[in-house]
CSV table of C-alpha atoms in Angstrom, one decimal:
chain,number,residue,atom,x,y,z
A,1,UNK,CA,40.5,-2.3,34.0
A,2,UNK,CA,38.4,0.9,33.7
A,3,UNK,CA,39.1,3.7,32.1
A,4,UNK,CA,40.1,5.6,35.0
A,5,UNK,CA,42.6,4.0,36.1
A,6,UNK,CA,44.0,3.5,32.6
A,7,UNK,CA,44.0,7.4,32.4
A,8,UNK,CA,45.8,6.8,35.9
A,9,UNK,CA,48.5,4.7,34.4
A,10,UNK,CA,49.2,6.6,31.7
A,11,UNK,CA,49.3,9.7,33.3
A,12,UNK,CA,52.0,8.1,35.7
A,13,UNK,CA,54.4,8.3,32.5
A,14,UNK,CA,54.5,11.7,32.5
A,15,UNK,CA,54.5,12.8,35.8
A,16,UNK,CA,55.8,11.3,39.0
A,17,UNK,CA,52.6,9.6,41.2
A,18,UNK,CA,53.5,9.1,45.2
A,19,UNK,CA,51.2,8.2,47.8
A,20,UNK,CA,50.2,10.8,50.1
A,21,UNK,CA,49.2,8.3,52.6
A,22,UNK,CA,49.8,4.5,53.4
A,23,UNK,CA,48.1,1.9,51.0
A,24,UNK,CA,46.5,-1.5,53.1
A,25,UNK,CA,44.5,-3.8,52.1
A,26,UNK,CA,41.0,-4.6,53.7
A,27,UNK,CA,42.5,-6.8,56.3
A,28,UNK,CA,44.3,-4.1,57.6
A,29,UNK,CA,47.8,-5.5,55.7
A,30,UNK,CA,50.0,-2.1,54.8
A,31,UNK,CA,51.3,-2.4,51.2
A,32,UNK,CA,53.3,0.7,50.6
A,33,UNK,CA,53.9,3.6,53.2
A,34,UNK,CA,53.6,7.6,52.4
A,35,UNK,CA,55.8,8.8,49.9
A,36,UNK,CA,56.3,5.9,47.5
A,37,UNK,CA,56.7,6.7,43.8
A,38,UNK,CA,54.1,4.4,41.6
A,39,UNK,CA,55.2,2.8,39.0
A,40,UNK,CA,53.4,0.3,36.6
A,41,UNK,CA,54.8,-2.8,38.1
A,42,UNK,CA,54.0,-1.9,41.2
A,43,UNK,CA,50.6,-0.6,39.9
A,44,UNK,CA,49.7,-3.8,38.7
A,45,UNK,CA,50.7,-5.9,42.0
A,46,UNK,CA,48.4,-3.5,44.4
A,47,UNK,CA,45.6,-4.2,41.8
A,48,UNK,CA,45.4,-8.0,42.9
A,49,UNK,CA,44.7,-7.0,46.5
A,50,UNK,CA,41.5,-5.8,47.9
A,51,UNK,CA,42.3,-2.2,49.0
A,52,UNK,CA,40.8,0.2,51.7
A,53,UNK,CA,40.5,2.7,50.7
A,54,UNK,CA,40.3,2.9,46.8
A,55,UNK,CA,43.7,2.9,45.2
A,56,UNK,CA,43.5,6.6,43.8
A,57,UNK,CA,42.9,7.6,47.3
A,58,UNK,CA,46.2,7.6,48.1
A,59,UNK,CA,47.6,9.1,45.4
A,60,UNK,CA,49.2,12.5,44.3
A,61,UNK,CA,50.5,14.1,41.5
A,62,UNK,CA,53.6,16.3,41.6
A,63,UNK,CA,51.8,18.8,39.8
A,64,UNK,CA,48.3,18.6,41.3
A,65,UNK,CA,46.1,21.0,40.7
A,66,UNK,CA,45.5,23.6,43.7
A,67,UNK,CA,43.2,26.5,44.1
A,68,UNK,CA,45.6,28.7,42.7
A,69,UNK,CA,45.3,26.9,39.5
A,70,UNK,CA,41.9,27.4,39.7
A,71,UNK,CA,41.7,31.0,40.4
A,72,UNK,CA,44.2,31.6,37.4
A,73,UNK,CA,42.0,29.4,35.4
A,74,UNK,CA,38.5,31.7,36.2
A,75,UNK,CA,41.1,34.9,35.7
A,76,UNK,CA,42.2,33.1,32.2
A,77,UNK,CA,38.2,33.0,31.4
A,78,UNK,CA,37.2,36.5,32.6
A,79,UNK,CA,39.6,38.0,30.0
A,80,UNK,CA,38.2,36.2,26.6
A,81,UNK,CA,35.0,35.5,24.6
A,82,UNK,CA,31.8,36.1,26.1
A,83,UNK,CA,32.9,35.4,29.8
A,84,UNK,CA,34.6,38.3,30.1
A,85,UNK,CA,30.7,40.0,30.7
A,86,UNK,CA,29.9,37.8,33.8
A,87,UNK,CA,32.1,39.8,36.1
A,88,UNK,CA,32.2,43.6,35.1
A,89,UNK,CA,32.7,44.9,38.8
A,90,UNK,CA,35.8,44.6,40.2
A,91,UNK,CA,34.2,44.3,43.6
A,92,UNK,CA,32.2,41.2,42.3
A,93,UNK,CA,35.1,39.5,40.6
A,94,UNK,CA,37.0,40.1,43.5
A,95,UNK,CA,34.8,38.1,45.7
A,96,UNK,CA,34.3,34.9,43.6
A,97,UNK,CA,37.9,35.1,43.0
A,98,UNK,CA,38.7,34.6,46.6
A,99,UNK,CA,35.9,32.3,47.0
A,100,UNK,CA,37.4,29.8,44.3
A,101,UNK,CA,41.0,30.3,46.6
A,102,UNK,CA,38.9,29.3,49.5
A,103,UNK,CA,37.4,25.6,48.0
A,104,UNK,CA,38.2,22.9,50.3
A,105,UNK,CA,40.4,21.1,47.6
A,106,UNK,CA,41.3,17.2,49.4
A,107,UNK,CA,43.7,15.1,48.2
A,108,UNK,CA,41.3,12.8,46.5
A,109,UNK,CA,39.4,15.5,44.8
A,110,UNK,CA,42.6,17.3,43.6
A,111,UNK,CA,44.4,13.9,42.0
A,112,UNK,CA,40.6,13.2,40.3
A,113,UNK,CA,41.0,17.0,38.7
A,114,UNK,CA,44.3,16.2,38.1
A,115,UNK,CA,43.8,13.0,35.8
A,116,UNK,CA,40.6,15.7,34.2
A,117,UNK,CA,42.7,18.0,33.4
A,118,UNK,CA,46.0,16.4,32.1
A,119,UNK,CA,43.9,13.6,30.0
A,120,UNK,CA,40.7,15.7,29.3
A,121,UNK,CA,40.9,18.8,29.1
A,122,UNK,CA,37.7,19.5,27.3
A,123,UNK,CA,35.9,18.2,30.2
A,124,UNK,CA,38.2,20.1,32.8
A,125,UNK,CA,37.6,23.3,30.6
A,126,UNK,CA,34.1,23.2,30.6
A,127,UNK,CA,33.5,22.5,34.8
A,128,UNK,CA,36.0,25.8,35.1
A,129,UNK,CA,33.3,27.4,32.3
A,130,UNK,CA,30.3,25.8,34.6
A,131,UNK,CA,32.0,26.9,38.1
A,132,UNK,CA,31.9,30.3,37.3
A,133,UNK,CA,28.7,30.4,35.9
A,134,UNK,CA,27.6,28.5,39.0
A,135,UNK,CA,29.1,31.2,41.1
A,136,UNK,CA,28.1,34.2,39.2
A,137,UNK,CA,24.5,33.2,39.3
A,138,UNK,CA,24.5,32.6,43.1
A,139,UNK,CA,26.7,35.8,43.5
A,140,UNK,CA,23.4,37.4,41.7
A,141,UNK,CA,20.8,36.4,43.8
A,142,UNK,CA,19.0,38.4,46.8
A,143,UNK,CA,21.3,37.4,50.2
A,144,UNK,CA,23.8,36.3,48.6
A,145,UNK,CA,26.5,34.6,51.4
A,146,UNK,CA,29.6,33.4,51.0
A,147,UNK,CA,28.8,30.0,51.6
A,148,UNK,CA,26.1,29.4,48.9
A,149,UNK,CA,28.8,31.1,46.6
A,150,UNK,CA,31.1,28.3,47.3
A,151,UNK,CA,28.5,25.6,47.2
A,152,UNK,CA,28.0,26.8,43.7
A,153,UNK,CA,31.2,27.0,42.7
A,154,UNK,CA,32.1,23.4,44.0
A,155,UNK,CA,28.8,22.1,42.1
A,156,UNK,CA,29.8,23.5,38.9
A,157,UNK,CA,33.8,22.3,39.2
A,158,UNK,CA,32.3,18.7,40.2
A,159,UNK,CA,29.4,17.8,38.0
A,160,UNK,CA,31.5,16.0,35.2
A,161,UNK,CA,33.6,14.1,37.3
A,162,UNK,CA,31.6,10.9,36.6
A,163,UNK,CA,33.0,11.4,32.9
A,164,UNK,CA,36.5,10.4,34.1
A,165,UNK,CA,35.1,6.7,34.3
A,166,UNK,CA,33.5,7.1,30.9
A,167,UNK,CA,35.3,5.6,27.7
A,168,UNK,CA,36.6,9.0,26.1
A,169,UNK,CA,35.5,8.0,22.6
A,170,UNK,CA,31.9,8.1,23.8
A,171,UNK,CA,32.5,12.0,24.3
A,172,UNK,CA,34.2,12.6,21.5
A,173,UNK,CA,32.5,10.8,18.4
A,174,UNK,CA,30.7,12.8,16.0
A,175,UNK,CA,28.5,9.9,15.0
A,176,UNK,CA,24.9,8.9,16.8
A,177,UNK,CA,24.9,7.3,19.9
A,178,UNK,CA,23.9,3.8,21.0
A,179,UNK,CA,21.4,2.8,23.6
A,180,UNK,CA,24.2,1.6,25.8
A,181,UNK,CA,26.7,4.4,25.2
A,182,UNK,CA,23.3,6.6,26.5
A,183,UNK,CA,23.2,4.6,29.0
A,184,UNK,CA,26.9,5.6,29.6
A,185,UNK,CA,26.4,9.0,29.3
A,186,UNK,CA,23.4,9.0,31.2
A,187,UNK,CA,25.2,7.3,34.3
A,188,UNK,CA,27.7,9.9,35.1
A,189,UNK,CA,25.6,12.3,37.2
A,190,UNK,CA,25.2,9.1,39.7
A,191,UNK,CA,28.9,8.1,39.2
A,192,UNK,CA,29.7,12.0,40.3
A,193,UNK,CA,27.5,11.3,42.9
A,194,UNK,CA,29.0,8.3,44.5
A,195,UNK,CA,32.0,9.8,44.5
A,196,UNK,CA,31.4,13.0,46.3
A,197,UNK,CA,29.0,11.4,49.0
A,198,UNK,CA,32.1,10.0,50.8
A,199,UNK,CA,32.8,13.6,51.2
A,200,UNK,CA,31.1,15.4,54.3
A,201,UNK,CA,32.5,18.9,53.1
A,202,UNK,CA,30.7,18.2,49.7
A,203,UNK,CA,27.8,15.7,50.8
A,204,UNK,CA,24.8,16.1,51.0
A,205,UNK,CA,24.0,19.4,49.4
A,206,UNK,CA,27.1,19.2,46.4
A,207,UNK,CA,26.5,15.7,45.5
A,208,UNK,CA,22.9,15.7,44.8
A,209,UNK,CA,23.3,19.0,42.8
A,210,UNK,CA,26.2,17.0,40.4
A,211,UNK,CA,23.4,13.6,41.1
A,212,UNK,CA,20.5,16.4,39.1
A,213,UNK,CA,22.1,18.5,37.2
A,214,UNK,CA,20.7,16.9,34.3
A,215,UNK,CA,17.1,17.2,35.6
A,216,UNK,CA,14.6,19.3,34.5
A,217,UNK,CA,11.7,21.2,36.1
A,218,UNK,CA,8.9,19.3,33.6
A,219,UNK,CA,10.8,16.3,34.2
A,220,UNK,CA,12.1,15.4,30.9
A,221,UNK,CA,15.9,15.3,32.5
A,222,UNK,CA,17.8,12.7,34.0
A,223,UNK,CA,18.6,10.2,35.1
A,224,UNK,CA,15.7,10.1,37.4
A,225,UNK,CA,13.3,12.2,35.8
A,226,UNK,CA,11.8,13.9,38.6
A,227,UNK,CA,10.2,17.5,38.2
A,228,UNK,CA,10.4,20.7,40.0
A,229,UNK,CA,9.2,19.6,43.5
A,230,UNK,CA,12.0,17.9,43.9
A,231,UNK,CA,15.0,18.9,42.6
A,232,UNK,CA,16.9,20.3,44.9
A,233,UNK,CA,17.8,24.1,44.7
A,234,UNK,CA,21.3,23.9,43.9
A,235,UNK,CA,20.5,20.8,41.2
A,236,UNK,CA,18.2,23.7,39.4
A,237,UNK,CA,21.0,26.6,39.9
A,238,UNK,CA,23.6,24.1,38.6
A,239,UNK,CA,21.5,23.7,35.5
A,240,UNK,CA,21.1,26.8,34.4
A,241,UNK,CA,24.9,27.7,34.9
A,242,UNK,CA,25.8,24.3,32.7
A,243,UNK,CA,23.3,25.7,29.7
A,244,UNK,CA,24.9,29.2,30.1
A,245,UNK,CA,28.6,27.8,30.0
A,246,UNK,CA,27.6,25.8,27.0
A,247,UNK,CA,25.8,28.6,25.3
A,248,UNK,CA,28.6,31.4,26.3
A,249,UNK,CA,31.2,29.3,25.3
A,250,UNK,CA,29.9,29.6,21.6
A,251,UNK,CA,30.2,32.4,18.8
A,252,UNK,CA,26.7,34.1,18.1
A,253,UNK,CA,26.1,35.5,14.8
A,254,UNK,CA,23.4,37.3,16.9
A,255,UNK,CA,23.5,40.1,20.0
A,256,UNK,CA,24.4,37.1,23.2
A,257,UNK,CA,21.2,38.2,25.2
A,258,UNK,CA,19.0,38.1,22.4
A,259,UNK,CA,20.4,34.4,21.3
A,260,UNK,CA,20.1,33.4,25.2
A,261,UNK,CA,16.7,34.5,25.4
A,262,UNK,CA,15.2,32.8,22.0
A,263,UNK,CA,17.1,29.4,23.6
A,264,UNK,CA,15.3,30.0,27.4
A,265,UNK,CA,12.0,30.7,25.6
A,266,UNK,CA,12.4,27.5,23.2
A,267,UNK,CA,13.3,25.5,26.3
A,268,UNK,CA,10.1,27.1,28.3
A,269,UNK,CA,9.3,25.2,31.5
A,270,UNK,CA,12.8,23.7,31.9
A,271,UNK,CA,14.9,25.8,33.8
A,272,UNK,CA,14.3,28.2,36.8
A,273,UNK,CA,13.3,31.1,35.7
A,274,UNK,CA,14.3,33.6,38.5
A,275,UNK,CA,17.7,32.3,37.5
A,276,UNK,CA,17.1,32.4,33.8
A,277,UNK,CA,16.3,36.0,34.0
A,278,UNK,CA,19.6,36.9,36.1
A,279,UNK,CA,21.3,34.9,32.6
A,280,UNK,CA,19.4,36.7,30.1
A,281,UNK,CA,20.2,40.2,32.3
A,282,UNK,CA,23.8,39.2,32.5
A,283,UNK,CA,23.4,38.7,28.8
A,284,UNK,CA,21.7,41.9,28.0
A,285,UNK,CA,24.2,44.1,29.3
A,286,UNK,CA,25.2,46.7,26.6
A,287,UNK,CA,28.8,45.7,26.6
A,288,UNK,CA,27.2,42.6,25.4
A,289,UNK,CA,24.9,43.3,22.7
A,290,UNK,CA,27.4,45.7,21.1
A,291,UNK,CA,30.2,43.2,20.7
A,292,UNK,CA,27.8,41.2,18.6
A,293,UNK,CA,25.1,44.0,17.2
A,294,UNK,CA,27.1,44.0,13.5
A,295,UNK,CA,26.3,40.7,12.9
A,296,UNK,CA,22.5,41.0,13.4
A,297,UNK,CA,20.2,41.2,10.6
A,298,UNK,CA,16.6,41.5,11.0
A,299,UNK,CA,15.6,38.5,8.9
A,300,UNK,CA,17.3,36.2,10.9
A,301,UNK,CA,16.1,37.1,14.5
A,302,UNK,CA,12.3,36.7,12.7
A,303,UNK,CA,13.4,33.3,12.2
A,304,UNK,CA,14.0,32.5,15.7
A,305,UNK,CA,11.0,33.9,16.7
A,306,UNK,CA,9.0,31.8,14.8
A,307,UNK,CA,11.2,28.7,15.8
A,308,UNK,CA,10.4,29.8,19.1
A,309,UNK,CA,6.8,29.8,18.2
A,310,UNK,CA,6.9,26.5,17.0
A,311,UNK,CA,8.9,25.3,19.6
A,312,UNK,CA,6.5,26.1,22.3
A,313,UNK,CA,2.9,25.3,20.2
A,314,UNK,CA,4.7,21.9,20.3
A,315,UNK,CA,5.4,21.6,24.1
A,316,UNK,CA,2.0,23.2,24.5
A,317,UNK,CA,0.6,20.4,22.3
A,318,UNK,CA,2.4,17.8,24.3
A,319,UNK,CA,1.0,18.9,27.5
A,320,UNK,CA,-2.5,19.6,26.1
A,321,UNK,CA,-2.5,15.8,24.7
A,322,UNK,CA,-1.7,14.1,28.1
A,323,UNK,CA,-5.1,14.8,28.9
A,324,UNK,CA,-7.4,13.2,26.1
A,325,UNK,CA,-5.8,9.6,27.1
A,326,UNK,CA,-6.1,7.3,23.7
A,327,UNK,CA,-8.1,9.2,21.6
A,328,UNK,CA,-7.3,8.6,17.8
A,329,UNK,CA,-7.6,11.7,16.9
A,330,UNK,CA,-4.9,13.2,19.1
């Protein structure tokens, strides 16, 4: 059994499952009709048939989670830590507010964020962290519409959902990786993908952001390792938002646009940079710097720059050495 649909089952002891539409097999057989509770017994039965569609299809939770859970969630984040400096204007917050009240939440979708957010909520967090990013930098950019907004948004709420077929010790040990468990890790952008491309609201634009969201533009991402010319725009908007969750999310002994800059600059050639300069402008707001400008100390911010320096003389060096083939002395 994966680990999905043991987060399924043990989810259903908490909270009531019913089936929101009638379960058959692939011969056409109906097993249960609409409205059926799930329990484990009769889990385990449906799991010997060959079912169409996929068993967590037709499931709901009681408490599933809705767009209203969403919007309080993105309201929850606006008001703490270093989010709170993403939406200043009213106006602006406004709008992705009723943007995220908008997302065309299905069933399916909803139970999968569901089963994320009641059996890991680290992982449900952070896509709330990566959706607003997601919609703040698309909010930010020249024409902004609606539409792309919402795009955004969905990217960022989606790109994890491979991890909910992931062993959860994987994600949560502190020790090094194996090859395999890489290999693990490295599948769930494709996993996210599969899912999401039997989804015309969401394919093909959403799921092939999620599929590249761990690309980069020199190519050093994955899991296809393609560069710049084709990744897709969205796959390089949902990027940058996942790095500036990650990095917003974090206490800085250091003003937040000056710590976001040094980690752009070390990771030159990565990320867009129209979109890394509306993060490190975001991050530069005075509002910003202040909150953190006590705990700067000159000393320390010439030690960045100089792992900065480092940092790019060795991508530099990288590049440079592609083109003197086998020579010993490179």
């Amino acid at each position: 059994m994966s680990f999905y649909l043991q987060n399924i089952l043990s989810l259903s002891e908490k909270q009531k499952i019913v089936t929101h539409c009638p379960i058959t097999t692939t011969k056409g057989i109906k097993l249960v009709d609409t409205g059926v509770t799930i329990s484990s017994a009769l889990y385990d039965k449906l799991m010997q048939h060959h079912l169409l569609p996929e068993l967590d299809e037709c499931l709901q939770l009681e408490q599933s989670v809705t767009t209203s859970d969403l919007v309080n969630g993105i309201k929850a984040l606006l008001e703490v830590g270093n989010f709170k400096y993403l939406l200043p204007a009213t106006e602006a917050r406004q709008r992705v507010l009723d943007i995220f009240l908008k997302l065309p939440l299905n069933p399916v979708i909803a139970f999968k964020l569901t089963v994320a957010r009641e059996q890991m909520p680290t992982v449900f967090q952070h896509s709330l962290e990566v959706a607003l990013c997601a919609a703040v930098l698309a909010l930010l950019r020249p024409a902004a519409t609606d539409k792309k907004i919402c795009e955004a948004a969905a990217a960022g709420l989606l790109h994890d959902i491979g991890l909910l077929h992931l062993e959860p010790g994987i994600l949560q040990t502190t020790t090094p990786l194996s090859e395999l468990q890489h290999q693990h890790i490295y599948s769930h952008p494709v996993l996210g993908h599969v899912m999401l491309s039997r989804f015309a609201e969401w394919h093909p634009l959403v799921s092939t952001a999620v599929l590249e969201h761990h690309e980069r533009l020199d190519a050093s991402g994955y899991p296809k390792g393609i560069d710049h010319s084709r990744i897709s725009e969205l796959g390089q908007l949902l990027a940058v938002a996942e790095l500036a969750a990650t990095l917003f999310a974090r206490k800085h002994v250091i003003p937040l646009g000056d710590y976001i800059h040094v980690i752009l600059r070390m990771n030159h050639g990565k990320f867009n940079p129209e979109l890394s300069d509306i993060l490190i402008r975001i991050a530069m707001q005075p509002a910003a710097q202040e909150a953190h400008s006590g705990n700067s100390n000159h000393s320390f911010s010439e030690i960045l720059d100089n792992l900065v320096f480092l940092s790019m003389a060795i991508q530099n060096w990288f590049s440079l050495s592609q083109h003197f083939g086998e020579l010993p002395v490179v």
